[in-house]
Coordinates of C-alpha atoms and ligand atoms in Angstrom, one line a residue:
X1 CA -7.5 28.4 -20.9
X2 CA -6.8 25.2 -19.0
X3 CA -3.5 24.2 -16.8
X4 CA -3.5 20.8 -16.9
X5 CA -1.7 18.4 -14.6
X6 CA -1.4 15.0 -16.4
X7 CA -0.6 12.2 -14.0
X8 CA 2.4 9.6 -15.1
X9 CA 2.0 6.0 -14.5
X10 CA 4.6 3.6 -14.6
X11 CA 5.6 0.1 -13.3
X12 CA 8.8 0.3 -10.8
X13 CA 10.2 2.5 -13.3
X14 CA 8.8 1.4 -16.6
X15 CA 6.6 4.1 -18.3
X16 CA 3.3 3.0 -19.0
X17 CA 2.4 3.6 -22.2
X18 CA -1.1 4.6 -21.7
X19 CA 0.4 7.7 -20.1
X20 CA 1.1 9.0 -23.2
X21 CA -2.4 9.0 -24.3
X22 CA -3.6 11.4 -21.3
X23 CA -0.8 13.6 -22.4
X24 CA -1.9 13.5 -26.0
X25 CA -5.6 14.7 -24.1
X26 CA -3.8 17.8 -22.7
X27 CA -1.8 19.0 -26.0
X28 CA -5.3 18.8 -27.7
X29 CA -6.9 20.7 -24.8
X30 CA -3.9 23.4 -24.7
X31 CA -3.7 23.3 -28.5
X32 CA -7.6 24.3 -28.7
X33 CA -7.7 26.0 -25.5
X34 CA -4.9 28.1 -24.6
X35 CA -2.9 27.4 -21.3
X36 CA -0.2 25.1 -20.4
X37 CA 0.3 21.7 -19.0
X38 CA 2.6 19.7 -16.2
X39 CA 3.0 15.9 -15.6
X40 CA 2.9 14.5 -12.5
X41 CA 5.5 11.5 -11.7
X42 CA 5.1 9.9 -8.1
X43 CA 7.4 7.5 -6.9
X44 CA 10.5 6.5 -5.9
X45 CA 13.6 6.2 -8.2
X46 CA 12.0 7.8 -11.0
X47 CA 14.7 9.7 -12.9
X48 CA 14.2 7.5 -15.6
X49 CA 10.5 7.6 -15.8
X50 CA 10.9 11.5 -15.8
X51 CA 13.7 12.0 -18.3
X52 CA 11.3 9.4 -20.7
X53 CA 8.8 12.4 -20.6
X54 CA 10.8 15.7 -21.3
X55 CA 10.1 15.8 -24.8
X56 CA 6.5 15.9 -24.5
X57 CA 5.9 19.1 -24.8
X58 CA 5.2 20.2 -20.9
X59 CA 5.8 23.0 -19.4
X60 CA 7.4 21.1 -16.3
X61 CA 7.9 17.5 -15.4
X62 CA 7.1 17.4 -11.9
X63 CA 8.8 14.6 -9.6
X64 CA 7.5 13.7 -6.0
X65 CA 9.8 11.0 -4.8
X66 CA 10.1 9.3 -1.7
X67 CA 10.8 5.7 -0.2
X68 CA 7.3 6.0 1.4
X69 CA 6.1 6.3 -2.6
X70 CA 8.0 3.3 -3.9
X71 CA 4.4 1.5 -4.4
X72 CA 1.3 3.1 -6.1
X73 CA -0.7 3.0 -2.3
X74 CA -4.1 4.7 -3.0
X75 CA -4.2 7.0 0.2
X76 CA -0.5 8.5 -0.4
X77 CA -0.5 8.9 -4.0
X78 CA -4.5 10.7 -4.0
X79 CA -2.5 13.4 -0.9
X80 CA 0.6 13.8 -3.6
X81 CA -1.9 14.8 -6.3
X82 CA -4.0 17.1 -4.3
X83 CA -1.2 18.7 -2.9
X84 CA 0.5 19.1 -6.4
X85 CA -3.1 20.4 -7.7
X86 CA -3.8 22.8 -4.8
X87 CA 0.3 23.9 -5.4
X88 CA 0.6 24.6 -9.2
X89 CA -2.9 25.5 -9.5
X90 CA -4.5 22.7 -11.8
X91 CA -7.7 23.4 -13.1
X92 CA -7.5 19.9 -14.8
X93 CA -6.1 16.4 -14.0
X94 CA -5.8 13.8 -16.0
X95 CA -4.6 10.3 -16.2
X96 CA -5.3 7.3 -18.6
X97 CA -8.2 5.5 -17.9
X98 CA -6.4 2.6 -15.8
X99 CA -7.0 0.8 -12.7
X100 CA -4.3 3.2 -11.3
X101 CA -6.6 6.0 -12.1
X102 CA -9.3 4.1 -10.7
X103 CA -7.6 4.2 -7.6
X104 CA -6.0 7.7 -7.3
X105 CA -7.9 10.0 -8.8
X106 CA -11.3 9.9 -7.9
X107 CA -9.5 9.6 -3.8
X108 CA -7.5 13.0 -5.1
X109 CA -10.9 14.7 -6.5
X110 CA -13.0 14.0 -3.3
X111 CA -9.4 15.5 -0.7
X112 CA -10.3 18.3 -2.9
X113 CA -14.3 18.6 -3.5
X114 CA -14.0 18.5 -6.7
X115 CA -16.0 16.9 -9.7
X116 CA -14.5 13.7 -11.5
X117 CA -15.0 11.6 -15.2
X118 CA -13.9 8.7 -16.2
X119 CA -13.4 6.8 -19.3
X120 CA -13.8 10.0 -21.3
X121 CA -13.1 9.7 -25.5
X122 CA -13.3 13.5 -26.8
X123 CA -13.4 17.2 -25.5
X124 CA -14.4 20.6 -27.0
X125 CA -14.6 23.9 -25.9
X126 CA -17.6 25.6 -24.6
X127 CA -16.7 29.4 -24.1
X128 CA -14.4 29.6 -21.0
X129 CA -15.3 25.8 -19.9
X130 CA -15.5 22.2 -21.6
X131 CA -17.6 19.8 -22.7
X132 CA -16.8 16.0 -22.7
X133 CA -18.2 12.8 -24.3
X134 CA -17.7 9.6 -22.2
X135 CA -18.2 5.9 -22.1
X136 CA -21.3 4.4 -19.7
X137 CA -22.6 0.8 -19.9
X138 CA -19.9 -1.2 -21.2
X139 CA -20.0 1.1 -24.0
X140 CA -23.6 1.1 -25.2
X141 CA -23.9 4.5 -24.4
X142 CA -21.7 7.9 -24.9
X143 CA -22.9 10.5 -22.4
X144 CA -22.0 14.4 -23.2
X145 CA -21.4 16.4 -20.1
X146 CA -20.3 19.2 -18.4
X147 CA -18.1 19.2 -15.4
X148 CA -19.1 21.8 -12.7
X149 CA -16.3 23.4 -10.1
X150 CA -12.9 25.1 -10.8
X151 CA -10.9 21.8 -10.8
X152 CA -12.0 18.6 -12.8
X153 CA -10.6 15.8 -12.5
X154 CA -10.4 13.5 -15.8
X155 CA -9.3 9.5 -16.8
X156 CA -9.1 9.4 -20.6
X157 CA -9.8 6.0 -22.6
X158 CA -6.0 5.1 -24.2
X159 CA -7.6 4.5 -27.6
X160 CA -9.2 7.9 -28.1
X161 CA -6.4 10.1 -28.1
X162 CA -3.6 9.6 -30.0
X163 CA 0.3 9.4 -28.7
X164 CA 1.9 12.9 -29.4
X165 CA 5.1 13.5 -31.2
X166 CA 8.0 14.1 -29.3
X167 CA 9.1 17.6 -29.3
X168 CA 12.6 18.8 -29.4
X169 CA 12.7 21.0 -26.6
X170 CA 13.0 19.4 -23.4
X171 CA 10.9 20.5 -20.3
X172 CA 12.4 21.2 -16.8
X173 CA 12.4 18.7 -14.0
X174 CA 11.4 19.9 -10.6
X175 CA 11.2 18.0 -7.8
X176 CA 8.5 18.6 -5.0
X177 CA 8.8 18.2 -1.9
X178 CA 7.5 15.5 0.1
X179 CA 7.3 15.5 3.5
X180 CA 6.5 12.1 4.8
X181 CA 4.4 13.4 8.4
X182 CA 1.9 14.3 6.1
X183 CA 1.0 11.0 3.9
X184 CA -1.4 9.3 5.3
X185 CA -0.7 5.9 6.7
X186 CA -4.4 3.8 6.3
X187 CA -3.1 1.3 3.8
X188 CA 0.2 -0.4 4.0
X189 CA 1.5 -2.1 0.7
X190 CA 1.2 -5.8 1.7
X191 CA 2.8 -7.4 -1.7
X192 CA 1.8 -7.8 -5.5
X193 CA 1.3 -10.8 -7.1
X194 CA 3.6 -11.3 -10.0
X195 CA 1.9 -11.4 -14.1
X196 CA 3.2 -14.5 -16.3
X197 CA 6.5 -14.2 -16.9
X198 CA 8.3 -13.0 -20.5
X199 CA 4.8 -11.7 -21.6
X200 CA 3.8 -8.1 -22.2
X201 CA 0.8 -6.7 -20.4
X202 CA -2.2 -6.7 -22.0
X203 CA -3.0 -3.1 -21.8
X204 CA 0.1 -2.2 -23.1
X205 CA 0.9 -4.7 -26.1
X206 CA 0.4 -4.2 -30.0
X207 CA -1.5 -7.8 -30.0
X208 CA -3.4 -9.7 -27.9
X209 CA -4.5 -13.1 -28.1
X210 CA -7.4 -14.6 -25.4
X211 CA -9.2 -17.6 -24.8
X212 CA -12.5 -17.9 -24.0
X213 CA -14.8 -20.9 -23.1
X214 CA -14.3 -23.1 -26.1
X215 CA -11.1 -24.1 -24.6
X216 CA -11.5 -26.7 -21.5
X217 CA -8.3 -26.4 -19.5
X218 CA -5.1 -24.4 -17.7
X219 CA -3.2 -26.9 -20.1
X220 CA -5.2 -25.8 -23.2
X221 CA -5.3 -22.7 -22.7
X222 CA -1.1 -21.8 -22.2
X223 CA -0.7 -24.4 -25.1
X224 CA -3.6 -22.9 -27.9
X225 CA -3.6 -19.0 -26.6
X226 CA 0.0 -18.9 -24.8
X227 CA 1.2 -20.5 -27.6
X228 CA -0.2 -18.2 -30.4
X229 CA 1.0 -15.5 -28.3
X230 CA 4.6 -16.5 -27.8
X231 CA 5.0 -17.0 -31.7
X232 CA 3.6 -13.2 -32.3
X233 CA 5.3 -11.4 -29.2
X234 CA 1.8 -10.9 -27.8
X235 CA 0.2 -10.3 -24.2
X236 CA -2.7 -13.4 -23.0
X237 CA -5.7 -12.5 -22.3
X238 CA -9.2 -14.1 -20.9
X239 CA -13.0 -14.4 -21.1
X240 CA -14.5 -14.1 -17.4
X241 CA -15.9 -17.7 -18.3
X242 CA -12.6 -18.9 -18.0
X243 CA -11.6 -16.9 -14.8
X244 CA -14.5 -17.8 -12.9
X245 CA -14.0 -21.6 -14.0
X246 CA -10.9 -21.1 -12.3
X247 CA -8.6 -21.9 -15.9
X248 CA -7.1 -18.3 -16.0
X249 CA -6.2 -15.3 -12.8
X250 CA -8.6 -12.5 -13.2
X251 CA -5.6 -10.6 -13.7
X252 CA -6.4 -12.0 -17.3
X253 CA -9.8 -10.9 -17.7
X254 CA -10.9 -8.6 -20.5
X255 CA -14.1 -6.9 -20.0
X256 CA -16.5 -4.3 -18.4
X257 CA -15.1 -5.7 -15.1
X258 CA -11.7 -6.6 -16.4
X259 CA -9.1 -4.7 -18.3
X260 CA -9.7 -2.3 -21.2
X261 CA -7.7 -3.3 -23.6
X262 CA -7.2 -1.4 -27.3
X263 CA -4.1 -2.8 -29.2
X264 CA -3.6 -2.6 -32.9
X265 CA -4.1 -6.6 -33.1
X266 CA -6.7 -8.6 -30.8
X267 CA -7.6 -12.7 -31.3
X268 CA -10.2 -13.8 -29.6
X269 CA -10.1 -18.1 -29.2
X270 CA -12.9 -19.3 -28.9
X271 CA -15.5 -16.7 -27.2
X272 CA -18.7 -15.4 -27.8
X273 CA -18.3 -11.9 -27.9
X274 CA -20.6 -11.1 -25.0
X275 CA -21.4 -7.1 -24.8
X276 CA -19.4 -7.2 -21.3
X277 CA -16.3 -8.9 -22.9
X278 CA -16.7 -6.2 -26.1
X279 CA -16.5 -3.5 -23.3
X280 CA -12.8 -4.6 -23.4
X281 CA -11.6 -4.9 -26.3
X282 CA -13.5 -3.2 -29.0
X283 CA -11.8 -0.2 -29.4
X284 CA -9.2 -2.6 -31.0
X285 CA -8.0 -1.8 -34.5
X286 CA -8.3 -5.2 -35.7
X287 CA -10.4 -7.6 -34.4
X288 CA -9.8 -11.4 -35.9
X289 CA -12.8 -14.1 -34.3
X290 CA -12.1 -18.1 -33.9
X291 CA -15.1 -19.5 -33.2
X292 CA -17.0 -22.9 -34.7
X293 CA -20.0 -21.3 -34.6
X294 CA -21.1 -19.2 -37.4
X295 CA -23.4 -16.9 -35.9
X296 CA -21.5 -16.1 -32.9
X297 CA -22.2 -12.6 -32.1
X298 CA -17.7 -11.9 -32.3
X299 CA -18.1 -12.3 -35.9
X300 CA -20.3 -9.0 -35.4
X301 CA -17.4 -7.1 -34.8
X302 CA -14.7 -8.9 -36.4
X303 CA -12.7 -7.6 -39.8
X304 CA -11.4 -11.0 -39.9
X305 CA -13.4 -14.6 -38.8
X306 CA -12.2 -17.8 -38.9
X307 CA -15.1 -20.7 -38.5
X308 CA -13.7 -23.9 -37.0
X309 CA -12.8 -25.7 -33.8
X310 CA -9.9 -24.3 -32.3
X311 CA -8.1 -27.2 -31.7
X312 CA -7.2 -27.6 -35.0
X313 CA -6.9 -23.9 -36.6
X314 CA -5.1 -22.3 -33.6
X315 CA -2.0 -25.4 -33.1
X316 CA -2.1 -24.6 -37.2
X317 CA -1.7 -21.2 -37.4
X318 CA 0.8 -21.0 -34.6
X319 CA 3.0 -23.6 -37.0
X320 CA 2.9 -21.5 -39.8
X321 CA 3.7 -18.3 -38.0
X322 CA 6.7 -20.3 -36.2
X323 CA 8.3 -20.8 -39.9
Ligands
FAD1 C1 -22.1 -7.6 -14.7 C2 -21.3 -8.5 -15.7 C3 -20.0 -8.2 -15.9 C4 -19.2 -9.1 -16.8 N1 -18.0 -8.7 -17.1 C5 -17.3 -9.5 -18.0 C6 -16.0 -9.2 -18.4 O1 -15.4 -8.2 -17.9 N2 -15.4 -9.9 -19.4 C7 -16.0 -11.0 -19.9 O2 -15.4 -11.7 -20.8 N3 -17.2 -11.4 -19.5 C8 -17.9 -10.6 -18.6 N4 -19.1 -11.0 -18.2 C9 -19.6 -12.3 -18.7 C10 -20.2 -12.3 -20.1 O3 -21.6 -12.0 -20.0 C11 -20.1 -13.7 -20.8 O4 -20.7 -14.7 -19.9 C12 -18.7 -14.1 -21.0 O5 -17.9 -13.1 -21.7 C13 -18.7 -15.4 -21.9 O6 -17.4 -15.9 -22.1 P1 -17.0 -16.8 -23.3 O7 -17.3 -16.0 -24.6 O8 -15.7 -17.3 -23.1 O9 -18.0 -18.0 -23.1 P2 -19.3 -18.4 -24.0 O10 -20.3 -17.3 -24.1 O11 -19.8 -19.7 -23.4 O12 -18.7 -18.7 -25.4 C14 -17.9 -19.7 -25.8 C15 -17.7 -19.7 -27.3 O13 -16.7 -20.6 -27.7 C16 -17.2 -21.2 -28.8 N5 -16.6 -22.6 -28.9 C17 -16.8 -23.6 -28.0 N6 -16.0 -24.6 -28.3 C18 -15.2 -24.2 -29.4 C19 -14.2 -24.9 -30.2 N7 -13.8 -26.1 -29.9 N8 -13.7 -24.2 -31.2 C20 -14.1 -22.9 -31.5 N9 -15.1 -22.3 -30.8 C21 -15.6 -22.9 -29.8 C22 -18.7 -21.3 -28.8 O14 -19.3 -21.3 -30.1 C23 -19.0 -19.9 -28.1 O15 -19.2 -18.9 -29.0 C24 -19.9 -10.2 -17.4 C25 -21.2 -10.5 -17.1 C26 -21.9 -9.7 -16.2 C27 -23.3 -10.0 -15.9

């Protein structure tokens, strides 16, 4: 039996989608398992966010609200969660594996002394307990492990679990209290810098299209990979080669140290296909390569590979998908 809390995520209001993936994690869990799940949505202003998840099958949509919790601050959202998993009596928690995650739960599991994964891709049953297979090493190696302690805490890789379908029913809201004495105050939102304009985020859109080094400039890059991207609706994305050249933000970067990224669609301009920068993106469901040399190690992975300079293909492929 497992009672799960999964924890939402959203953008001012704006579910992420990745969220949906940690819930599809607890339906398999209470499916196999037994037991019941929550989700968890911090915040402020989050009707919307909540009402988005009330045909997911939970027991309870849980709401913490506050003006205190407009911004996802690490020390105040980690108290919210341990309170919430201390109060409904969680023996799991889970959220997508995100750099929200990255910053709340593990803070949550240590309030609480309790064990924490990340980047986990499958779970089974092992008598009363559970045994987990995650990702180490930028994905050269999937370690199976056990998680010792009454409450584990869990981030689940958006690729390996599948979205859920919505169920008719709709779950109860319930909103706990906050009482702002108790947060914490060591960090202080200071300000966020804002991602290009009109495009999706990358961990969130069907396609992606990134540049790597075989394109020289700022200019290049927004004309060859923002352009291709415009004309298919996609997010940008970047090579570290090009963020530490200073041609793209790092808020860009696609990698072991950047963002995992697993859309249905990813085109990679013009990089290598380094093992860090396949830590991104290879969980991708197709994979197409533009690269001018033959035996770059993308084409490894690649269902589809294009072998020319990408100067010329990518202003010709954006035409013809523009009429
Ligand atoms: C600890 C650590 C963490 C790292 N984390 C990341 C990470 O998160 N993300 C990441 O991306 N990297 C990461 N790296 C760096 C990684 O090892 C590579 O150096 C980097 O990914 C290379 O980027 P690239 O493919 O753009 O450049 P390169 O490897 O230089 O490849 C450029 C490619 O462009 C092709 N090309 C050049 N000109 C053209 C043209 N005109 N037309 C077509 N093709 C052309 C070349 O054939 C080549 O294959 C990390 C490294 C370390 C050590």
């Amino acid at each position: 039996m497992a009672n799960i809390l999964v924890i939402a995520e959203h953008d001012r209001g704006q579910l992420k989608l990745a969220t949906l993936s940690a819930v599809g994690f607890a339906r398999q869990v209470v499916a196999d398992a037994g037991g019941t799940f929550e989700i968890l949505v911090i915040g402020e202003n989050i009707g919307g966010v909540a009402g988005q998840l009330c045909h997911c099958g939970a027991a309870t949509v849980l709401t913490a609200a506050h003006a205190l919790l407009q911004h996802p601050v690490g020390d105040k959202y980690a108290r919210i969660v341990a309170d919430a998993t201390k109060e409904r009596g969680a023996t799991m928690v889970v959220g997508a594996a995100s750099t929200f995650s990255k910053d709340i739960l593990p803070h949550a599991a240590a309030l609480l002394d309790a064990g924490m994964l990340s980047d986990v891709v499958e779970v089974r049953g092992d008598g009363d307990d559970f045994i987990f297979k995650r990702v180490m090493y930028a994905g050269n190696v999937i370690a199976t492990v056990k998680l010792e302690g009454p409450v584990k805490f869990l981030t689940v890789r958006a690729a390996a679990f599948a979205h859920p379908p919505k169920v008719a029913e709709s779950s109860p809201i319930v909103s706990l209290p906050v009482t702002a004495d108790k947060l914490p105050q060591f960090t202080e939102y200071g300000g966020q810098e804002a991602k290009v304009a009109g495009r999706p985020d990358s961990t969130e859109a069907r396609v992606v299209v990134s540049g790597g080094r075989g394109i020289k400039n700022a200019e290049d890059f927004e004309r060859l990979v923002g352009g291709l991207a415009d004309a298919l609706g996609a997010a940008v994305g970047s090579s570290r080669a090009l963020v530490d050249a200073g041609i793209t933000p790092n808020s860009l970067q696609v990698g072991q140290t950047g963002k995992i990224v697993a859309p249905d669609l990813y085109i990679a301009i013009g990089i290598s296909g380094a093992i860090q920068h396949l830590a991104g993106m290879k969980d991708t469901k197709v994979i197409v390569a533009i690269n001018k040399d033959p035996d770059a190690p993308i084409f490894e992975v690649a269902d589809y590979g294009l072998v020319g300079d990408v100067y010329q293909v990518v202003p010709e492929l954006t035409e013809k998908l523009k009429t």
